[in-house]
C-alpha positions as MATLAB code, in Angstrom:
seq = 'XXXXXXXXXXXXXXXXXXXXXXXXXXXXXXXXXXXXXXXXXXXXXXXXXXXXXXXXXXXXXXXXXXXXXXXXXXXXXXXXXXXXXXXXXXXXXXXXXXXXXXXXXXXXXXXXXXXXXXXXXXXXXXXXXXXXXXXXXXXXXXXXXXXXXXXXXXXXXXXXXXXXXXXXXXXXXXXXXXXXXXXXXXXXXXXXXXXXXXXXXXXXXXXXXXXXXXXXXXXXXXXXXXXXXXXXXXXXXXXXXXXXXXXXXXXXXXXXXXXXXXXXXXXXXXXXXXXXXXXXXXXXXXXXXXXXXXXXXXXXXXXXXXXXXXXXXXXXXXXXXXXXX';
ca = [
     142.521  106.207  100.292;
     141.018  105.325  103.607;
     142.385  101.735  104.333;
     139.900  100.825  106.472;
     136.030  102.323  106.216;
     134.611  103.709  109.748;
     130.865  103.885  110.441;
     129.189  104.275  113.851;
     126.662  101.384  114.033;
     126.881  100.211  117.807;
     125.697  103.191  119.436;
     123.216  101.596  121.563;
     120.748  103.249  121.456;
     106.462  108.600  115.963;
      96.953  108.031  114.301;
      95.687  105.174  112.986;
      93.591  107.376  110.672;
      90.318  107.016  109.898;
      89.846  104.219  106.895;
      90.528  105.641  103.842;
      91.941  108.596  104.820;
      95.439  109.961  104.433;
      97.164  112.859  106.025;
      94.904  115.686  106.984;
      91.698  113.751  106.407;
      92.049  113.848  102.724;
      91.404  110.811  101.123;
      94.574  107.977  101.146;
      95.521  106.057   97.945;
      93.411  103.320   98.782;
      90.356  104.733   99.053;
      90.882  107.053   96.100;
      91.152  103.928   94.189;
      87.801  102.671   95.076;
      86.111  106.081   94.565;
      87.746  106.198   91.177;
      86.499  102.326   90.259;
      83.164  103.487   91.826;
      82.798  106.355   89.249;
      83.792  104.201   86.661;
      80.823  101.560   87.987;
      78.383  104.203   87.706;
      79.173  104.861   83.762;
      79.389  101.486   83.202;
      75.627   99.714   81.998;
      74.052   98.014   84.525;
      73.627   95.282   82.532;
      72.319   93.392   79.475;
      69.721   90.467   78.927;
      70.063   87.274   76.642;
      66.059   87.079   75.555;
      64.168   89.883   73.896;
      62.037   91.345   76.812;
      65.860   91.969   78.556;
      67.382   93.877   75.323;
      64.189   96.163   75.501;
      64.304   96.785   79.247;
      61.397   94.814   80.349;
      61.669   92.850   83.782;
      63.290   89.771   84.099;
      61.631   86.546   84.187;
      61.178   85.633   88.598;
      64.432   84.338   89.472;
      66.264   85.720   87.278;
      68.562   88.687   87.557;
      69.845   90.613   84.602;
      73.681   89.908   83.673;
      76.403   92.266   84.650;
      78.432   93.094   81.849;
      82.037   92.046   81.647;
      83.853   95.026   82.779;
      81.301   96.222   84.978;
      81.645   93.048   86.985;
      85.499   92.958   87.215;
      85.238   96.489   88.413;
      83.477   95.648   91.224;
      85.469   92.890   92.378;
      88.376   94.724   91.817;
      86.786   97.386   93.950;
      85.433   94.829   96.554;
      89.285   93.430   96.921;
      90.406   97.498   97.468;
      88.043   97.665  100.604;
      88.894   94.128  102.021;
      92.435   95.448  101.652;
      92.201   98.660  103.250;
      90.134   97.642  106.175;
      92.184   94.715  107.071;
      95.413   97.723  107.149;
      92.898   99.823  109.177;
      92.419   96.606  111.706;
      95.801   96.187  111.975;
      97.551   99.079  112.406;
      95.159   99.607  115.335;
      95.477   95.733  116.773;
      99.078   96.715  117.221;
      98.620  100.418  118.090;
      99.707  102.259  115.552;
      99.324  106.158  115.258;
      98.446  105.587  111.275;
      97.550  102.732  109.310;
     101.352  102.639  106.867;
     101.305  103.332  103.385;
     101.161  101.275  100.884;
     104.983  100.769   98.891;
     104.473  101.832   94.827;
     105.317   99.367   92.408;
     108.598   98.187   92.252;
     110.131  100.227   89.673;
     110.729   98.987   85.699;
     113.862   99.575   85.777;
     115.923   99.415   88.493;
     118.196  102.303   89.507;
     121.945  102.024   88.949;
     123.902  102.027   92.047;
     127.114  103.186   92.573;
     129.692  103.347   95.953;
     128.719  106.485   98.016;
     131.543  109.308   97.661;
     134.016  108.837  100.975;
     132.757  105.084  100.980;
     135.469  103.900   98.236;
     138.474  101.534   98.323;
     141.903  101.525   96.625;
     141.420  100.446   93.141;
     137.334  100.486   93.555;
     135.849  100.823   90.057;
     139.033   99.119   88.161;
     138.558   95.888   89.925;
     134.782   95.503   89.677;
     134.119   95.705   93.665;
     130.596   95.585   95.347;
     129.392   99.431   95.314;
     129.053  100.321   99.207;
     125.406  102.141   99.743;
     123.672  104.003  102.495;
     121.003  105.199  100.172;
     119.418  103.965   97.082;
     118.859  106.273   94.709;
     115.079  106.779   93.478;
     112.482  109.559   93.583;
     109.926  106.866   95.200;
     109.210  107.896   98.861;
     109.950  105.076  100.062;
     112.609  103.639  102.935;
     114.184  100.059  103.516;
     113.875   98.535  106.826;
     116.855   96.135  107.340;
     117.924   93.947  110.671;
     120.963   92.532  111.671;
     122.381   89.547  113.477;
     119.227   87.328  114.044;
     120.096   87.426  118.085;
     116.360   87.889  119.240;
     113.989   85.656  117.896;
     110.678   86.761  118.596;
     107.073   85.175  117.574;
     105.384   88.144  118.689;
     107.436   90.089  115.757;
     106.817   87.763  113.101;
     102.863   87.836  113.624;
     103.216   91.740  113.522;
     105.443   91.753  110.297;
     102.910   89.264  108.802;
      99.773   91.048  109.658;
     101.292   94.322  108.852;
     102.252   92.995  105.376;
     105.623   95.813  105.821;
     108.353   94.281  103.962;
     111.770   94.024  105.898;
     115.508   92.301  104.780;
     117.592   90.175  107.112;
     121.182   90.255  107.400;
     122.224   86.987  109.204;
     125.237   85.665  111.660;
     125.483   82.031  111.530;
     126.651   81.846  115.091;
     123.191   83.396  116.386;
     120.816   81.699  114.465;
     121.888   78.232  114.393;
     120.509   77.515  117.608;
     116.896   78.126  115.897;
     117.656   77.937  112.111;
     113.509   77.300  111.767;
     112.566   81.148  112.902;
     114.117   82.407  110.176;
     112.616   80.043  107.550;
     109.610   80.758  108.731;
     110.610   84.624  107.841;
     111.792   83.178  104.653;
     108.511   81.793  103.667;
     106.990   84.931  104.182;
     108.518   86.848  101.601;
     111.969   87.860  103.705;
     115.573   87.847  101.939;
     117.925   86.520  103.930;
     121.347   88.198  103.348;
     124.469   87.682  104.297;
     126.292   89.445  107.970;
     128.985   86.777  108.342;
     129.643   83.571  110.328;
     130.870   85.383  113.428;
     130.230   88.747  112.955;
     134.318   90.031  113.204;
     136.038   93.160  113.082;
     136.599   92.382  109.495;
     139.299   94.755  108.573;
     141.456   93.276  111.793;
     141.688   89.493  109.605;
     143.990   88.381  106.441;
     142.127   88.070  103.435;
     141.811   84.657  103.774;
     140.189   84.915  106.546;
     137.473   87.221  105.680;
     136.345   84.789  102.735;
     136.306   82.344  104.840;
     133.493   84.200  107.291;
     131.996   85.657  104.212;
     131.605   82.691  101.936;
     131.497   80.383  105.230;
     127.653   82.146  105.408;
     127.001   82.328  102.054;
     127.079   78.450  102.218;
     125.226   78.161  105.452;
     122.723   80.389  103.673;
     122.373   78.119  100.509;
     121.791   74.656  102.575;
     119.283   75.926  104.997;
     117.549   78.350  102.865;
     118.085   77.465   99.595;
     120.175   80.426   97.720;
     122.876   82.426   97.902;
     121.979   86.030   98.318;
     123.795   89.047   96.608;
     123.976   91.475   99.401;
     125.991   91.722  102.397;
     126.751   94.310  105.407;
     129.959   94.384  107.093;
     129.587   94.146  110.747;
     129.922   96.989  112.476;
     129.703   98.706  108.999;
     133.228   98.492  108.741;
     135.164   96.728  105.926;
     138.290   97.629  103.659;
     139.957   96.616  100.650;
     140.236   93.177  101.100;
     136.834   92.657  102.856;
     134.917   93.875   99.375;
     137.435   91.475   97.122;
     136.341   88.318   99.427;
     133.007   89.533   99.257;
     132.922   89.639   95.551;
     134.989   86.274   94.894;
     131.708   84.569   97.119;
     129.556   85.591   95.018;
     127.897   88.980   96.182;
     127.297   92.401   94.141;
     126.071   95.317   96.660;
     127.672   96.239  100.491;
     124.396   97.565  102.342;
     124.968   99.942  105.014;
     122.621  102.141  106.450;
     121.670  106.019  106.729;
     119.450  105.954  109.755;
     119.445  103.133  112.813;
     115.995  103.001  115.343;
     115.925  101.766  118.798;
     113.545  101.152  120.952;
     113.365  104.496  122.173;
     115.342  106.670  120.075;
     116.494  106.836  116.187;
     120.366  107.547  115.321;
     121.470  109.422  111.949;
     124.409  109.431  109.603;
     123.363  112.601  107.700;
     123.551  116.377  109.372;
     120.054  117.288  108.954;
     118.872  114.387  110.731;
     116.124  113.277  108.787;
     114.528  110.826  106.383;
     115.387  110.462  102.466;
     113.726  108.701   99.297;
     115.570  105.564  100.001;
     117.190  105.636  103.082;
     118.252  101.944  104.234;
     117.560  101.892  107.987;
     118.965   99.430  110.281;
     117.926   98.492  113.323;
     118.681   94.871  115.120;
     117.112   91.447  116.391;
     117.177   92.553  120.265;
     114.632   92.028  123.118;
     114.377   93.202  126.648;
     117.799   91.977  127.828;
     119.066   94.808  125.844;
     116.658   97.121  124.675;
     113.852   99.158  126.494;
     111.487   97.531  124.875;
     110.916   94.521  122.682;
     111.021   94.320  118.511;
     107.337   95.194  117.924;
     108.132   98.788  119.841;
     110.677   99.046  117.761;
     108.456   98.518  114.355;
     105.891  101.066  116.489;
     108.955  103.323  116.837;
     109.923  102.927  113.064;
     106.817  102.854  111.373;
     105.090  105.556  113.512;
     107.662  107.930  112.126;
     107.841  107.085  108.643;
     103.747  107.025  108.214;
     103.975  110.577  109.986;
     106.622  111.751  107.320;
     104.885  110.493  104.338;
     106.894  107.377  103.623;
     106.184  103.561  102.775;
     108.371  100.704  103.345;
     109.792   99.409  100.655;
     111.675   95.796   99.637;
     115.800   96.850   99.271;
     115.446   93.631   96.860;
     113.072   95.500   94.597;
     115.562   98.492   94.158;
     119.009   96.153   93.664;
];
């Protein structure tokens, strides 16, 4: 038993196709969708009248059209909402220079996968006392990947218009002692669709303080959480990714059921990995953090450049870690 749980975080440190069109010109998921519906529309009947000369195909009286039938009609709308859709992805992806337009996430899954605490990643007495499983990975066959960020340090507009016009789900993991100072960004983030989880008050070297003490910073946020946003969330990340024994019972005595941690991190200009082959996974978390110029090469929308360049160009979609938990 490893008393206290190492991980590397603070090491400082890829087209926009065509519309419609997915790797190697071949038709994306989108626009197979419309030429599917579009088939469909051409089997369906055109229409059928409601007097005599329209059930035996004569012309309709002037100024009148002939009705649409039923399905017909919702297949077209339903096919009208697929274009909107896919050209406002197009117009976006380029507006904030993208290589690809990013795919689309699947459906959140029926039933969600059961997660356990990654082998090396246990505590003393683990299972038999009911502790938050510790995760780097969620395990699905989905091609998808989980874009988390920590700390809530850099709070930048420009980031929240991308995220919002991008539509690419993300998950916060929140310090009190950074965002107080401008609690309202991160509502704002709230009200567009973003869990806010829990990174403590302080962000601490948790495994240096007393029990005690670690419920206090971990249950100190979870309240913070509740009276400025509303809820308590369920998932937490260490800081520094580093926790132990006592830092998972606090945790699960305030209320939360999963320890996030992450299998890739992305920078501004580089990406950092926990596994040997240094690549992507069906449901990697990635981390990466709320930073600007004053520490980065860049600001947060070259990092989502960075991030989402890469995981287009690799076949993946972004994915909300609340979906999977």
């Amino acid at each position: 038993m490893r008393a206290v749980v190492q991980n590397d975080e603070k090491r400082r440190g890829e087209s926009v196709g065509r519309p419609g069109t997915g790797r190697g010109g071949r038709p994306g998921a989108g626009a197979r969708r419309v030429l599917l519906l579009l088939a469909l529309l051409a089997l369906a009947p055109a229409g059928c009248g409601r007097t005599g000369d329209h059930a035996t195909g004569g012309d309709p009286a002037a100024g009148q059209q002939p009705e649409q039938a039923g399905p017909a009609r919702a297949l077209m709308s339903y096919a009208g909402r697929l274009r909107a859709e896919q050209a406002a992805r197009v117009a976006a992806a380029k507006r904030w220079g993208l290589r690809r337009v990013p795919l689309p996430a699947p459906a959140p899954p029926a039933h969600k996968p059961h997660i356990t605490t990654r082998k090396g990643f246990e505590v003393d007495g683990h299972e038999e006392l009911g502790l938050p499983p510790v995760l780097t990975t969620v395990p699905t066959r989905d091609k998808v990947v989980f874009l988390t960020i920590d700390d809530g340090a850099e709070k930048d507009p420009a980031f929240l218009r991308m995220m919002s016009d991008l539509k690419v789900p993300y998950t916060a993991f929140l310090s009190d002692f950074l965002i107080k100072e401008n609690y309202g960004y991160f509502k704002k983030m709230q009200a567009a669709g973003v869990t806010l989880n829990n990174h403590t008050l302080h962000h601490p070297y948790l495994p240096a303080l007393s029990y005690a003490r670690q419920k206090a910073e971990i249950c100190g946020m979870q309240r913070v959480l509740e009276e400025r946003y509303g809820r308590r969330p369920t998932v937490f990340r260490p800081p520094y990714g580093n926790y132990d024994r006592n830092t998972l019972r606090a945790a699960k005595s305030c209320g939360i059921r999963y320890a996030a941690l992450w299998d890739e991190e992305v920078f501004v200009d580089h990406w950092d990995y926990r596994e040997g082959d240094r690549d992507l996974h069906p449901g990697d978390i990635v981390l990466t953090h709320f930073r600007g110029r004053s520490e980065w090469k860049g600001t947060m929308p070259d990092m989502v450049r960075r991030f989402l360049n890469k995981v287009t160009a690799k076949g993946y979609a972004v994915a909300r870690l609340e979906d999977y938990l």
